[in-house]
Every structure is written in C-alpha cells, then in structure tokens.
mmCIF file of C-alpha atoms in Angstrom:
data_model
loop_
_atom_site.group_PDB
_atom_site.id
_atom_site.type_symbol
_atom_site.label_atom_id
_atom_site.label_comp_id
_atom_site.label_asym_id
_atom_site.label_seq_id
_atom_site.Cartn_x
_atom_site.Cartn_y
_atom_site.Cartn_z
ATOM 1 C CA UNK C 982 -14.717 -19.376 -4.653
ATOM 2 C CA UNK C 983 -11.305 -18.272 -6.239
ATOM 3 C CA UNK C 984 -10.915 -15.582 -3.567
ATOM 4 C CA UNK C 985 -8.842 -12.724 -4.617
ATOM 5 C CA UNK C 986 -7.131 -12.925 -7.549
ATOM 6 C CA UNK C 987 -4.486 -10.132 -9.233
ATOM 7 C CA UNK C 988 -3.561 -9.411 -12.274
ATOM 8 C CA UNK C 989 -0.961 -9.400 -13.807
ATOM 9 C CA UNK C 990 1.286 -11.903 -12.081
ATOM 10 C CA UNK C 991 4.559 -9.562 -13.145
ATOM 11 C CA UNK C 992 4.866 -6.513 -14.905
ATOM 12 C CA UNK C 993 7.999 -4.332 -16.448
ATOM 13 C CA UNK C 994 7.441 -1.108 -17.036
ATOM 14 C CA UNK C 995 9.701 2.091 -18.189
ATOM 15 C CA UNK C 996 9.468 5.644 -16.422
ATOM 16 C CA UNK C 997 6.644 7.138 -17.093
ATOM 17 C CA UNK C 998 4.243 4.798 -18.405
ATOM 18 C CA UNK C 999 1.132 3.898 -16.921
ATOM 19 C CA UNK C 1000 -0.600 1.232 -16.082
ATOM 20 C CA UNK C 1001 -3.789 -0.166 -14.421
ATOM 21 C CA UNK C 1002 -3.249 -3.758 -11.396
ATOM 22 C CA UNK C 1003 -6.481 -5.707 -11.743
ATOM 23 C CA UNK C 1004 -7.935 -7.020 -8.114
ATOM 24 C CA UNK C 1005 -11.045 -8.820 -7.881
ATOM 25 C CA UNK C 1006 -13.105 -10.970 -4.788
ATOM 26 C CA UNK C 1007 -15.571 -12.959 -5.240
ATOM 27 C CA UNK C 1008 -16.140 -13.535 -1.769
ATOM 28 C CA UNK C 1009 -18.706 -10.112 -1.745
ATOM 29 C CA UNK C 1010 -16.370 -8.495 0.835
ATOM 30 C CA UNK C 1011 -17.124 -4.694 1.603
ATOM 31 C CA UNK C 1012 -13.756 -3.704 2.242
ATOM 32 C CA UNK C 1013 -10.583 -4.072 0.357
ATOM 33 C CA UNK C 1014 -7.113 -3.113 0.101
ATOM 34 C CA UNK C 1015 -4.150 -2.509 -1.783
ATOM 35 C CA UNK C 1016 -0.596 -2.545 -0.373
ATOM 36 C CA UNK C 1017 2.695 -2.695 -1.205
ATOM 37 C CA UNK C 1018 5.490 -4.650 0.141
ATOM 38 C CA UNK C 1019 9.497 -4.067 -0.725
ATOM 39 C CA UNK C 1020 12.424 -6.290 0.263
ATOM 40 C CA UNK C 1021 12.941 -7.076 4.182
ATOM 41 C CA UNK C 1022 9.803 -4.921 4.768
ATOM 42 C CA UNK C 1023 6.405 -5.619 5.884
ATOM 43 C CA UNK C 1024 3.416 -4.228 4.033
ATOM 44 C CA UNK C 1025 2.223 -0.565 3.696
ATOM 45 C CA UNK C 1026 -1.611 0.666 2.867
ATOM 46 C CA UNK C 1027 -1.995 2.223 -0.298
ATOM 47 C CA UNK C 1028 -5.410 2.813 -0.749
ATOM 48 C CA UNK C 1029 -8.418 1.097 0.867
ATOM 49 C CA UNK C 1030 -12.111 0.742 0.143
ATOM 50 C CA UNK C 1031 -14.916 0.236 3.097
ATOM 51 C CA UNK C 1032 -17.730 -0.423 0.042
ATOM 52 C CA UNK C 1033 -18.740 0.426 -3.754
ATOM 53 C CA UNK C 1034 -18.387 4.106 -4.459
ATOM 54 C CA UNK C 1035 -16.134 4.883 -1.325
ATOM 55 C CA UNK C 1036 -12.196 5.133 -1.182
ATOM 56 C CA UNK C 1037 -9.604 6.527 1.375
ATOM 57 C CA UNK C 1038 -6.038 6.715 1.737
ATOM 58 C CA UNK C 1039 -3.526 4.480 3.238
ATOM 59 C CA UNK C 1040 -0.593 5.501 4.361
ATOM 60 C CA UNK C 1041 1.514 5.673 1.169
ATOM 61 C CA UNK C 1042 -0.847 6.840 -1.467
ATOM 62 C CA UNK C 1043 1.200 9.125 -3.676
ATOM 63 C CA UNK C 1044 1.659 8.011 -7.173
ATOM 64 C CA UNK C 1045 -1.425 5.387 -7.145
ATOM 65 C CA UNK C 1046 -5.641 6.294 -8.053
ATOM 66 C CA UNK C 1047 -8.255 3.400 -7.175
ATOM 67 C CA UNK C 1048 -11.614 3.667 -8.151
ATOM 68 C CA UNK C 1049 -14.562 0.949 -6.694
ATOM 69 C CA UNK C 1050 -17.150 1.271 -9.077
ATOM 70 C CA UNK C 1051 -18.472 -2.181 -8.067
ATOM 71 C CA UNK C 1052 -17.890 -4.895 -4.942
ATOM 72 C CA UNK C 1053 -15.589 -7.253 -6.907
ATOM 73 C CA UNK C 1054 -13.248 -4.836 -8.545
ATOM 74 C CA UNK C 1055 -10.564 -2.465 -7.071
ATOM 75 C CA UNK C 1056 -8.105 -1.218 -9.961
ATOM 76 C CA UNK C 1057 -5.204 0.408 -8.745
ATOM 77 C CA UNK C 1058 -3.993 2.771 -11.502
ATOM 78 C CA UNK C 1059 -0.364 3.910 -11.860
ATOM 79 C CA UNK C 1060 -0.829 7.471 -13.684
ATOM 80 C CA UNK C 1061 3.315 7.808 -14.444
ATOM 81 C CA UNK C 1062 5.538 5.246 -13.379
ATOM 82 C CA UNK C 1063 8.415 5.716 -10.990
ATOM 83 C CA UNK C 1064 11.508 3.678 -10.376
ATOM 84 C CA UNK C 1065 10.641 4.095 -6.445
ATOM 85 C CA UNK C 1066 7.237 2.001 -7.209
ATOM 86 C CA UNK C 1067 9.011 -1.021 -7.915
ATOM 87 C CA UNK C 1068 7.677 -3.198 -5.436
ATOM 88 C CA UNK C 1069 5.391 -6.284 -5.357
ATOM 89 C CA UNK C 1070 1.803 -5.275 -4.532
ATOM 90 C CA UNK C 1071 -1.061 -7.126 -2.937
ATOM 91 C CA UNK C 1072 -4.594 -6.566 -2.847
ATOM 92 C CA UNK C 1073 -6.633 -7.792 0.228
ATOM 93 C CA UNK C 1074 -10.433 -7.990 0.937
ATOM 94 C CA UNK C 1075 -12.231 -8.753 3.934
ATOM 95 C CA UNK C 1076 -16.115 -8.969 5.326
ATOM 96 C CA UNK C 1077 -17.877 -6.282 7.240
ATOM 97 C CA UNK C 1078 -18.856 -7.354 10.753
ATOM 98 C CA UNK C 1079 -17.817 -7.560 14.338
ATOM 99 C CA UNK C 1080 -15.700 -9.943 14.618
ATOM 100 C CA UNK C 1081 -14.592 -10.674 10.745
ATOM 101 C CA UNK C 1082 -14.138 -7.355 9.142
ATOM 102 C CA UNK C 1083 -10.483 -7.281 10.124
ATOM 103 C CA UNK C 1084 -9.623 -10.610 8.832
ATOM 104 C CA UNK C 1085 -8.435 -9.506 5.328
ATOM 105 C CA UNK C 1086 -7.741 -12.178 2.384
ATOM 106 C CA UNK C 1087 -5.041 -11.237 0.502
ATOM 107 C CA UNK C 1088 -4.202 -11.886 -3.130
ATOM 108 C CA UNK C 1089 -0.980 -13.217 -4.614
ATOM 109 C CA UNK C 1090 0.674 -10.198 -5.624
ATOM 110 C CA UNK C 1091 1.906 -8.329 -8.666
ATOM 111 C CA UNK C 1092 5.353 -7.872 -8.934
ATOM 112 C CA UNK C 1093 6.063 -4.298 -10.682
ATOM 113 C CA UNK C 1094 9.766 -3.569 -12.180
ATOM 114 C CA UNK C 1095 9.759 0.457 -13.192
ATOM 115 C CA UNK C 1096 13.432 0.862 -15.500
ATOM 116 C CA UNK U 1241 4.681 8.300 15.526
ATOM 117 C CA UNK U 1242 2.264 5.184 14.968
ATOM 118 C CA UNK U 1243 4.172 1.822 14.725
ATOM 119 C CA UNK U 1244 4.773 -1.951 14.628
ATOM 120 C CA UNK U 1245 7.940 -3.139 15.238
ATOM 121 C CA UNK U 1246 9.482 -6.678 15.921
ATOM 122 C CA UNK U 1247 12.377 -7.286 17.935
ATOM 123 C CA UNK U 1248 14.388 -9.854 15.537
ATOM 124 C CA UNK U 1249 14.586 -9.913 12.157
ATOM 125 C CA UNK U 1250 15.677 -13.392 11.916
ATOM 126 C CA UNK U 1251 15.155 -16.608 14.087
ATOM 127 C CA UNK U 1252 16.297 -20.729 13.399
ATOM 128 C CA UNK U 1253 14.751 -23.030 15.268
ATOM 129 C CA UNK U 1254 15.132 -26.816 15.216
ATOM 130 C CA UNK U 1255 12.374 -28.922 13.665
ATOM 131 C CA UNK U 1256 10.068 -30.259 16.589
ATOM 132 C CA UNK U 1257 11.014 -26.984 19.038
ATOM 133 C CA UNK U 1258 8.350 -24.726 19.995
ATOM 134 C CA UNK U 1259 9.169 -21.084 18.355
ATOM 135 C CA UNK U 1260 9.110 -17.654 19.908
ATOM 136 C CA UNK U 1261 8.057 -14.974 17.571
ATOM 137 C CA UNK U 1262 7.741 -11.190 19.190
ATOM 138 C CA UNK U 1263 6.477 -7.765 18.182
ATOM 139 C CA UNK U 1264 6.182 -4.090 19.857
ATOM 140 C CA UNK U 1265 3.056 -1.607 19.390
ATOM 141 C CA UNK U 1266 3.625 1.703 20.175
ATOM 142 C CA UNK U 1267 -0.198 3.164 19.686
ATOM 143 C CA UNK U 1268 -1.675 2.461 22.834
ATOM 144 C CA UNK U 1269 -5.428 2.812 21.349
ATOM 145 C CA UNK U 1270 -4.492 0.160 18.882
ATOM 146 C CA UNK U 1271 -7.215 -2.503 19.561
ATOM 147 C CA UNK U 1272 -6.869 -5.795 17.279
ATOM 148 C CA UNK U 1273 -3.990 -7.304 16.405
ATOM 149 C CA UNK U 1274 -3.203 -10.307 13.886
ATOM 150 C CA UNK U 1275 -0.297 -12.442 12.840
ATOM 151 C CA UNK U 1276 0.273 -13.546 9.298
ATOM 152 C CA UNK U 1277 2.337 -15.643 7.743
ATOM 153 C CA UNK U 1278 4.214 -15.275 4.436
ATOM 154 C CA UNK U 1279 5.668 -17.956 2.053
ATOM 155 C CA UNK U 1280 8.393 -17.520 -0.989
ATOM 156 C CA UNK U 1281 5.833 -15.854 -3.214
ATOM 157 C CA UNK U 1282 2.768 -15.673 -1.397
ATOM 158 C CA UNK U 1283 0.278 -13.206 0.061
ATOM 159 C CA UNK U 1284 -0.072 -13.115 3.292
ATOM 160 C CA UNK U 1285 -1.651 -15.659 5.539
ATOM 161 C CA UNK U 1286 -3.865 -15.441 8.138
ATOM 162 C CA UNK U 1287 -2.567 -17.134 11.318
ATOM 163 C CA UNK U 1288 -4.055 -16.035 14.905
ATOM 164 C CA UNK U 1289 -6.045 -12.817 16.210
ATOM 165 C CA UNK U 1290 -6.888 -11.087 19.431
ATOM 166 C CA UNK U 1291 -8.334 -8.518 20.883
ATOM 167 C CA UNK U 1292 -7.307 -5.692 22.792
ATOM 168 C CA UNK U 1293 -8.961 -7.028 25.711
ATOM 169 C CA UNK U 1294 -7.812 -10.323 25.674
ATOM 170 C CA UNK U 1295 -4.271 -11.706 27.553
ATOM 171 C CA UNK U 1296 -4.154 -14.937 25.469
ATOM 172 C CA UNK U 1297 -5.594 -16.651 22.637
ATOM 173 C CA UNK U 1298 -5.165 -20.500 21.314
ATOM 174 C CA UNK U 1299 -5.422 -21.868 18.054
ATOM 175 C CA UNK U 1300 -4.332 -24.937 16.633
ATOM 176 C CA UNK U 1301 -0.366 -25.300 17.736
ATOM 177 C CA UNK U 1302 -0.215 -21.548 17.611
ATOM 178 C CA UNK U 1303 -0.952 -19.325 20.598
ATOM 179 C CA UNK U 1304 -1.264 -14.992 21.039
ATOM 180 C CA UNK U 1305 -0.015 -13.436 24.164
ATOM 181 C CA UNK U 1306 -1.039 -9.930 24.372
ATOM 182 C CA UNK U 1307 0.780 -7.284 27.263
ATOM 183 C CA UNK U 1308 -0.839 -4.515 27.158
ATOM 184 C CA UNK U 1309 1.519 -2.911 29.942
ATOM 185 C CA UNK U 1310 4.562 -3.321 28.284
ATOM 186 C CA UNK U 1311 3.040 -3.055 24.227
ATOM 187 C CA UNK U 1312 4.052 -6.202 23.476
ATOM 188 C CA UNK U 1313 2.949 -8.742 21.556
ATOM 189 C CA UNK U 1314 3.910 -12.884 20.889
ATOM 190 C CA UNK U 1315 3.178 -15.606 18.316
ATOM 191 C CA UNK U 1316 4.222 -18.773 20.219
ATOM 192 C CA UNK U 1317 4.135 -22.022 17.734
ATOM 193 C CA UNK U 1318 4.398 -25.524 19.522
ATOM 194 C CA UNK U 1319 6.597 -28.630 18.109
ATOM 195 C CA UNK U 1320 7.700 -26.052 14.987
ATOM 196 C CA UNK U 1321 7.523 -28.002 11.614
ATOM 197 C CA UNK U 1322 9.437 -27.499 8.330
ATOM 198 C CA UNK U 1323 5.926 -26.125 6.884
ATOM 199 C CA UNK U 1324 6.193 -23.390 9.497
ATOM 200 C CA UNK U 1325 9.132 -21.592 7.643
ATOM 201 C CA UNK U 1326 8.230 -18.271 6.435
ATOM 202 C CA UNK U 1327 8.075 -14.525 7.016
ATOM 203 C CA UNK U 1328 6.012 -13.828 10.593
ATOM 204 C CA UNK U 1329 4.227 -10.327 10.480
ATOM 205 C CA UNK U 1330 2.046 -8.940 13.048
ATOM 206 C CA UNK U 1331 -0.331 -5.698 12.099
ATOM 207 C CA UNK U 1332 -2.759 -3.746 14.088
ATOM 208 C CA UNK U 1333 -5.857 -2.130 13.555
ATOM 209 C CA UNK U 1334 -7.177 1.023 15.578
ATOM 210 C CA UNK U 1335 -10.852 1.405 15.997
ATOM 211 C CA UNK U 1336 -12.991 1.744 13.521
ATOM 212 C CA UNK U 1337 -10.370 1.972 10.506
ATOM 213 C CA UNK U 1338 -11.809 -0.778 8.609
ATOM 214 C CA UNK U 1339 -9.381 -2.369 6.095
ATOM 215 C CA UNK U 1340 -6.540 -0.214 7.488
ATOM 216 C CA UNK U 1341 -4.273 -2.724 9.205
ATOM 217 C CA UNK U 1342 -0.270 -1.480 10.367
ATOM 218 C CA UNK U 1343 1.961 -4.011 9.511
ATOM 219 C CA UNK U 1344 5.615 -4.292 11.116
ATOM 220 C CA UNK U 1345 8.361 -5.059 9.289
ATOM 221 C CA UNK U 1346 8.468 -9.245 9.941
ATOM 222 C CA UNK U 1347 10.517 -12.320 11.150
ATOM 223 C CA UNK U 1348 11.719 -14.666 9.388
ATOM 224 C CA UNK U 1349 11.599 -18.381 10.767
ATOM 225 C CA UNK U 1350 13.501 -20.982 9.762
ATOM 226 C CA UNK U 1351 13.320 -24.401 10.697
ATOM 227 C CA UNK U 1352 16.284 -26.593 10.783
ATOM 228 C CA UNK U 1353 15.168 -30.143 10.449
#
C-alpha cells in the first residue's frame, strides 16, 4: 500500500489564482481529512469526509471546497488564493470502526506559498 | 471555548533520559485522545492512544497518563533516543465526530546526545 499520498509536494502561487491539492488512500478508509498547519502551530481541520458523497466542515474552512466523489480521492480546491493560506497542508485518512476510526494516516504535506 | 493546549513549547533532554511531554484539555466531554509525532518534513505520526476511560496506557517505551480531574494529559518516553527528536502533538476527539481530531499547538523535543 502507498498510503496517502499528496500532490504536489510544493506549490507557488500569486493572489488570486486557483488551484486544486490532490489526496488519495489506498488503504479504502471512510473518513478523511484535510488540515493545515503554520509555523510553531499544531494542525487545524479544514474540511473532513466520513464517506463518498459526504463532506463537513472543520474548523477553518473559509477559502477551501472539497468534493469526495469516490473513497480514494479528496481534492481540496483553492477557488482564489490568499496570502493568509500560505501554509503547508496535510491530508489524513483513517478506517471506520470502534476502536480504529480515530487513528488517522496522514500524508506528507503540500507546502503552499500565495505572493 | 474548545481547546488543546500544552504547557511547554520546548523541552532538551539528554540522550538515554526518560522524557516528560504534557498537554491540557479544556472540553470535558472530549473522549479519545492521541499523541503524534512530527519530523523535519513529515506528516504526522501516530504514537500512543487512550480512552477517556482509561488512567494509563503502555506501548513500546512510550506510556499515556490520562487525569481526568485536573484535564490533563502526558506522553512519558523511557531511555529517550536521538530518533525521538521531533514535534510532540496531542489532539482530541469528542464523540462521534469522526475524522475531526483538535490538535494543540506541540512540543518540541530535543535530545542531546
């Protein structure tokens, strides 16, 4: 299994412009994540996913879409680019049931510059 | 309002030293909590988790001590290696929020060999 894989790896991007972050599992995990983590901080929810077809908010989610048209993928689209999204950004995934669904798998990370 | 904090931002600790690593809760329903640890680079790791109504948990070298009373929560690592360096976050999920875990802001660890 590859797990969960992002991409791209690092992306620079003027105000403005949009732009789609690629996150796939191959792990068939219901639920999955996206957050995003600035300097000294830890991470905060941006979107989430509990299955195919269902999305919710997180806690910052202003500025971002997600769609989950399938398990694997969870694009998370940035409709007009702000300097205050600079930030690297992880995706995580994790399996439904007692005991497991709370153990997320994260992703590498995409590290956005917005000039 | 909702949150995670830890206590130090920053803690050195000499190479074969067990390490101390501590958070606060303030959501009292907050029922599963889980440390993660964070490399130069790296997504986050997962460590160690427990259970609202657990005290203590053990894994390998790393233990969880959960107060309940007091909202506080530990990461205790035995004989701390240079491999143990990174970024120490706990989070917190409350009830049935599925992939909605609170993070708090993190430690970082550094081991001095």
């Amino acid at each position: 299994n590859a797990g969960v894989t992002q991409t791209p790896k690092f992306q620079v991007l003027k105000t403005g412009q949009s732009m789609t972050l690629q996150c796939a599992q191959d792990m068939n995990h219901e639920y999955m994540s996206w957050y995003r983590q600035d300097p000294g901080m830890g991470l905060r929810l941006i979107h989430y996913s509990v299955g195919a077809g269902i999305t919710d908010q997180g806690e910052v989610p202003n500025g971002y879409n997600v769609s989950r048209s399938t398990t694997e993928d969870f694009p998370l689209r940035l409709l007009s680019a702000a300097p205050s999204q600079t930030s690297v950004y992880f995706c995580a995934s994790s399996p439904v049931g007692r005991g497991s669904r709370e153990t997320q798998y994260f992703g590498p990370g995409t590290r956005l510059l917005v000039l | 309002g909702e949150s995670v904090g830890l206590h130090l931002p920053t803690l050195s600790v000499q190479e074969g030293d067990n390490s101390i690593i501590n958070c606060a809760y303030s959501n009292s329903a907050s029922d599963y909590f889980i440390w993660y640890k964070q490399e130069s680079g790296k997504g986050p790791q997962f460590i160690i988790d427990i259970r609202s109504n657990m005290d203590k948990r053990q894994g390998q070298r790393v233990t969880v001590l959960l107060n309940k009373t007091v909202k506080h929560l530990s990461l205790q690592i035995a004989a701390t290696q240079p491999g143990d360096s990174a970024v120490y976050f706990c989070a917190e999920i409350t009830g049935n929020q599925g992939g909605k875990l609170i993070f708090g802001q993190g430690t970082e660890l550094s081991v001095k060999p």
